[in-house]
Short mmCIF file of C-alpha atoms in Angstrom, two decimals:
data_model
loop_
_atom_site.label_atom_id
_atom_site.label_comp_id
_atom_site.label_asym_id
_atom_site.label_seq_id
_atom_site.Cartn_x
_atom_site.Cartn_y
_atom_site.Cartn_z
CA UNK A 113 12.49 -3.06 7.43
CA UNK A 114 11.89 -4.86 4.10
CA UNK A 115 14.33 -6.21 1.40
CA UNK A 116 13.27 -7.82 -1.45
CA UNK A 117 16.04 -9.25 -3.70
CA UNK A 118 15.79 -11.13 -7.02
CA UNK A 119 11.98 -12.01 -7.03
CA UNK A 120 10.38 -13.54 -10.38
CA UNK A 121 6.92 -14.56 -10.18
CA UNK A 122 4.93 -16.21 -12.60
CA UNK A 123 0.67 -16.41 -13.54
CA UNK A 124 0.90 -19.70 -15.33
CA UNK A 125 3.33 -19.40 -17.72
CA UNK A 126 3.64 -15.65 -18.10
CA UNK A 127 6.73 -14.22 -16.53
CA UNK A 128 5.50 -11.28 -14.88
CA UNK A 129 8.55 -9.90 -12.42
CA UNK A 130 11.78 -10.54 -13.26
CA UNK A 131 14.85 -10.33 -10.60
CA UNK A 132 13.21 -7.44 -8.85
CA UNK A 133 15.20 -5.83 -5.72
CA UNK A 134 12.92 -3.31 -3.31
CA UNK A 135 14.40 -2.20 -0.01
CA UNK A 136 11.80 -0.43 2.62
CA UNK A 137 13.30 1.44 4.90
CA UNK A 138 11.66 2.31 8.48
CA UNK A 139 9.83 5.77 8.48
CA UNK A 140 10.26 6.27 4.68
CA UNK A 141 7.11 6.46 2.27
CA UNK A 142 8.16 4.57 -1.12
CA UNK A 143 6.43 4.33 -4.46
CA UNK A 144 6.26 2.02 -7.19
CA UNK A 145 5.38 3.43 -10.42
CA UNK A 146 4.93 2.28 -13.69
CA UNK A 147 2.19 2.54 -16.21
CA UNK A 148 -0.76 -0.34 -16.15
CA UNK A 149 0.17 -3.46 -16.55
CA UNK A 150 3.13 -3.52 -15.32
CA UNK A 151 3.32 -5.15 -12.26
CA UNK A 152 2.83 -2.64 -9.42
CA UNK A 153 -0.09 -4.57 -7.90
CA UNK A 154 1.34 -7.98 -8.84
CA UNK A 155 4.39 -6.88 -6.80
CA UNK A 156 2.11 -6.12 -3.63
CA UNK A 157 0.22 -8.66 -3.51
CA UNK A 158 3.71 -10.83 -3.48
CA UNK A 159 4.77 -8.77 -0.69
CA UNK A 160 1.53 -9.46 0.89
CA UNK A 161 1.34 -12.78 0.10
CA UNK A 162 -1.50 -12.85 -1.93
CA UNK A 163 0.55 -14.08 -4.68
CA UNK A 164 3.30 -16.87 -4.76
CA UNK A 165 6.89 -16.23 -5.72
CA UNK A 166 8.82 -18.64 -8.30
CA UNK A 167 11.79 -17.52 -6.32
CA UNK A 168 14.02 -14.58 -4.87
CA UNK A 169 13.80 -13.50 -0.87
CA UNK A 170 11.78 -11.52 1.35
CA UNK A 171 13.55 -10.47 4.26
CA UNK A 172 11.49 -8.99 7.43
CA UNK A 173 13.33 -7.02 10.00
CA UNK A 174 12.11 -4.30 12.89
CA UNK A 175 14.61 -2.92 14.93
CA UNK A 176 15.95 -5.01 17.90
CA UNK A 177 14.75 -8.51 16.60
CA UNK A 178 16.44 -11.03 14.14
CA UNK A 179 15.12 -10.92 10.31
CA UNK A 180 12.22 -12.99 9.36
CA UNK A 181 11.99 -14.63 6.00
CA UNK A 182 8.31 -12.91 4.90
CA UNK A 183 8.23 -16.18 2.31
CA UNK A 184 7.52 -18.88 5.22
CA UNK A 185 4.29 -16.42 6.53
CA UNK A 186 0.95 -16.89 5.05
CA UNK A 187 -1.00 -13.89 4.34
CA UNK A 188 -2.58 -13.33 7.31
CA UNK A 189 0.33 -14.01 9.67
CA UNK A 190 2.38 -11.43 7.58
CA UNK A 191 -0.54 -8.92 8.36
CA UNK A 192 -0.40 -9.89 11.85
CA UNK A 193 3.45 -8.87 12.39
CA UNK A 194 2.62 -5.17 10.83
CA UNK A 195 1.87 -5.55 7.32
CA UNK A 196 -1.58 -3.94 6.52
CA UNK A 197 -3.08 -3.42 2.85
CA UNK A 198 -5.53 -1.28 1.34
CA UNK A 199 -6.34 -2.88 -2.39
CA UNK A 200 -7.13 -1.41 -5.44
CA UNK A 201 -11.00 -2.37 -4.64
CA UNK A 202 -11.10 -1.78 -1.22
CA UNK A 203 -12.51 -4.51 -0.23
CA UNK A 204 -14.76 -3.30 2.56
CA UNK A 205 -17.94 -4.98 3.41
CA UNK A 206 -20.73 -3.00 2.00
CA UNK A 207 -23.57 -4.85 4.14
CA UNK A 208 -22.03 -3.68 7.49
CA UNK A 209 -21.41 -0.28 8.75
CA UNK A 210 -18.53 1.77 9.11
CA UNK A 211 -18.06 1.08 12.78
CA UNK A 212 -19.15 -2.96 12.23
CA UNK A 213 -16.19 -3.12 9.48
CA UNK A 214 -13.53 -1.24 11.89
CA UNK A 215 -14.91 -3.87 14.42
CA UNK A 216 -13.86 -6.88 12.07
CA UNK A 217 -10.31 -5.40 11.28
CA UNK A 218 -9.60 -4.86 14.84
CA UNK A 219 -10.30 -8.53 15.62
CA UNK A 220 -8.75 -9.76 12.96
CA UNK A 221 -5.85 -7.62 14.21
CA UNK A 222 -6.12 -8.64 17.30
CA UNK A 223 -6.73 -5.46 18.47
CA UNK A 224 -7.60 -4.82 22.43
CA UNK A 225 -10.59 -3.54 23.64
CA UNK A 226 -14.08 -3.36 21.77
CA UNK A 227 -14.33 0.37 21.15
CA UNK A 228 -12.98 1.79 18.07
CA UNK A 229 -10.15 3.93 19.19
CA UNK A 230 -11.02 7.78 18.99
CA UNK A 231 -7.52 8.62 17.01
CA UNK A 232 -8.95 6.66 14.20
CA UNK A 233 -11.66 8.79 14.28
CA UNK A 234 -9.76 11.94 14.37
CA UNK A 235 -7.88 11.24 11.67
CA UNK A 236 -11.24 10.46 9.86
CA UNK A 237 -13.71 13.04 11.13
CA UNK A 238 -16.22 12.31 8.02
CA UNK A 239 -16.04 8.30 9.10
CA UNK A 240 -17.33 9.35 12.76
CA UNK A 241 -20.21 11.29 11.35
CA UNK A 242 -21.17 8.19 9.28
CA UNK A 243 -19.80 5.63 11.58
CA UNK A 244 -23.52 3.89 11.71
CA UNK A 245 -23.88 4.16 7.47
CA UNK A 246 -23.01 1.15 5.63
CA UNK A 247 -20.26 0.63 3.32
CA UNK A 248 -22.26 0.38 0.23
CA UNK A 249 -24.33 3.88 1.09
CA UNK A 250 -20.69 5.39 1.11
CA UNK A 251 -19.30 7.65 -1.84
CA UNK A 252 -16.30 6.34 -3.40
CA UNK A 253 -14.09 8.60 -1.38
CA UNK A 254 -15.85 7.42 2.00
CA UNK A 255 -14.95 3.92 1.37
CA UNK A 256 -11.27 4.72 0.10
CA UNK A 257 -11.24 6.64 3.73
CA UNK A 258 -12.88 3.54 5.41
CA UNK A 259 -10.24 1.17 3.77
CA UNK A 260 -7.28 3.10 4.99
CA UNK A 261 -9.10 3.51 8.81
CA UNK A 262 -9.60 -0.42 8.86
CA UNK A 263 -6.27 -0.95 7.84
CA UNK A 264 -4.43 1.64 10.40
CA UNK A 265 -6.40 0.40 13.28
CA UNK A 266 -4.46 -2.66 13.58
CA UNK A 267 -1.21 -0.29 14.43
CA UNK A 268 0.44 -1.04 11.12
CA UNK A 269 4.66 -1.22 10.93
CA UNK A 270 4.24 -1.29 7.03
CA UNK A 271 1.24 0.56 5.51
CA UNK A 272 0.90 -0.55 1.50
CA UNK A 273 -1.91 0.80 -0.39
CA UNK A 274 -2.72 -0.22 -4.67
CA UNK A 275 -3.91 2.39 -6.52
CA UNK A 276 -5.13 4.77 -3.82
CA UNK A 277 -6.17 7.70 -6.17
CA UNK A 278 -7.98 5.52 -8.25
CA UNK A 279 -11.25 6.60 -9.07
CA UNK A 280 -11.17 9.87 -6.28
CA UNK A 281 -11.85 13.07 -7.01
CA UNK A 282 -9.38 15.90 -6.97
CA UNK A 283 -10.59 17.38 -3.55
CA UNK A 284 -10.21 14.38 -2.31
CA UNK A 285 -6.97 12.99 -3.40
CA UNK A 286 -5.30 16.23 -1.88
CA UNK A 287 -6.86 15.34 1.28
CA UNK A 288 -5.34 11.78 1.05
CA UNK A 289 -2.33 13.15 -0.21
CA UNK A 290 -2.71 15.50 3.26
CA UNK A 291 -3.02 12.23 5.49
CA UNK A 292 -0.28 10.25 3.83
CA UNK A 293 2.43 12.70 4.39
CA UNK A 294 1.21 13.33 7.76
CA UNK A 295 1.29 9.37 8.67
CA UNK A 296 4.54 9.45 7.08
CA UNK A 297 5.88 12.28 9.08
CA UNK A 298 4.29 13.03 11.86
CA UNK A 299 3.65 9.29 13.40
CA UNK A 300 7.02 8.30 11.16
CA UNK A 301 5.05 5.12 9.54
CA UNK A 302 6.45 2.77 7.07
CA UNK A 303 4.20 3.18 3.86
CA UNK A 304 4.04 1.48 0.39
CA UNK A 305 1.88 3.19 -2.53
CA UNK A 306 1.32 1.38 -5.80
CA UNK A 307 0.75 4.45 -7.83
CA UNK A 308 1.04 6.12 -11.26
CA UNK A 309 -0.06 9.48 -10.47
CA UNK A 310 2.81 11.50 -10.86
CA UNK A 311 1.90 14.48 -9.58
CA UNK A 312 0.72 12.70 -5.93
CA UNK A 313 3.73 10.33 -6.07
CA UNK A 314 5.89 13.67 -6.23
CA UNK A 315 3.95 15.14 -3.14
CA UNK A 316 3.65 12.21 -0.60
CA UNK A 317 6.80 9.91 -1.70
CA UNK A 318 10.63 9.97 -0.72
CA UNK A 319 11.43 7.17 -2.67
CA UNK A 320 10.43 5.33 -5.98
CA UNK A 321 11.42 2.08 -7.63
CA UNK A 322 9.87 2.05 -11.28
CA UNK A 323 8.87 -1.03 -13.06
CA UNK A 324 8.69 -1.61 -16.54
CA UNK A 325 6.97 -5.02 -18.10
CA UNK A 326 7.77 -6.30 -14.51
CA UNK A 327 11.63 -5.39 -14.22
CA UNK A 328 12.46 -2.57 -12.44
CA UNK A 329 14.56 -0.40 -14.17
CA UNK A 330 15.00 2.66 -11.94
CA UNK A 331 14.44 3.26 -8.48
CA UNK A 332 16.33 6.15 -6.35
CA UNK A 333 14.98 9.29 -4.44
CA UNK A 334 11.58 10.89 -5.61
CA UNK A 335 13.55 13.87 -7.07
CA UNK A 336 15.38 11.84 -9.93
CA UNK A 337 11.66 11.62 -11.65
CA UNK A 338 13.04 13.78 -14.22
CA UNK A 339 11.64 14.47 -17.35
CA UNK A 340 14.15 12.36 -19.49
CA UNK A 341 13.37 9.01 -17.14
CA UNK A 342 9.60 9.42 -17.15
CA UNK A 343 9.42 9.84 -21.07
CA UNK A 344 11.22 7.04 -21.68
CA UNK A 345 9.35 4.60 -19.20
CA UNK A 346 5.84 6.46 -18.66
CA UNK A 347 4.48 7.32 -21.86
CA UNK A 348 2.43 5.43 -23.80
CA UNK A 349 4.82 4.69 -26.19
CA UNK A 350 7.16 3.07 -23.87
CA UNK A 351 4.60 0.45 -23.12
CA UNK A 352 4.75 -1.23 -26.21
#
């Protein structure tokens, strides 16, 4: 679906991914990891388009149609072939409610119709309940739950989400962990988790491509995270 080969991006002069190669394949749920600072949400936000690359190639492809190079889309046009984030800070708008905000995405997705489809709904049963609450009366885990419904009702290919534990309590992250796996599984969608929360990553993920001080130096099926690999890469120590 996605293959990323050689990218290097820059913030000024700081190199900040070097040469890194990421393939996404359809139906599979894939993890970066890496402790902070290393360029897991830089990395997204390339794919995203967000962020310029200095150079490498993005390489778009769905089943049946030719490949699309993802570097001649803008942000928005790469959302509007599939690609749908959640970032780290959610970026809902707190001033309208939970049904006004759903309303946006679906426009912006151009989404038919002008009632928020009930699966949504379903798979967010608290959002329904709330739906005429506004985003900045939600709890922390309400809005994470918001961010993810705005982003699936636009019938994502590729799902990517930064930091989606972040700040959740551990109820809660089970939960997400809970709908992850099951929009990985059961509805077979394409997802993309910036994450360093090993235990989660273990639990929702099939693959992983670590990344140390932007290079990634191991990537491979979720069960290689071995103890050996992640002491050498994901302790403190290792980030220094």
């Amino acid at each position: 679906m996605l293959s990323l080969r050689a990218v290097n991006q820059y913030y000024g002069n700081q190199h900040t991914l070097w040469n890194v190669d990421l393939d996404l394949s359809p139906g599979v749920c894939t993890s970066v990891i890496g402790l902070p600072g290393m360029g897991k949400t830089t990395l997204v936000n390339c794919i995203t388009g967000y962020l310029p690359i200095e150079s490498g190639s993005m390489i778009w492809q769905e089943a049946g149609a030719p490949p699309r190079d993802l570097l001649s889309l803008q942000a928005e046009h790469r959302s509007a072939i599939g690609i749908s984030y959640v970032p780290q800070d959610r970026r809902i708008f707190s001033q309208l409610t939970i049904e006004e905000n759903l309303h946006v995405a679906m426009r912006a997705g151009s989404e038919p119709g002008s009632a928020v489809r009930r699966d949504i709904y379903d798979l967010f049963p608290e959002l329904y309940e709330l739906r005429q609450v506004r985003g900045a009366e939600l709890s922390e885990d309400n809005q994470q739950q918001l961010a993810m419904a705005r982003a699936l009702v636009t019938h994502p290919r590729l799902l990517i989400l930064d930091e989606p534990t972040r700040g959740l309590g551990q109820a809660f992250i089970h939960k997400l962990g809970n709908l992850i796996v099951r929009l990985n599984q059961e509805f077979g969608m394409t997802i993309l988790l910036a994450e360093q929360h090993l235990s989660f990553i273990r639990r929702v993920a099939d693959r992983f491509c670590l990344l140390h001080r932007g290079r990634n130096v191991a990537q491979g099926d979720v069960k290689l995270l071995d103890d050996p690999l992640l002491s050498k890469w994901m302790t403190p120590e290792s980030g220094h």
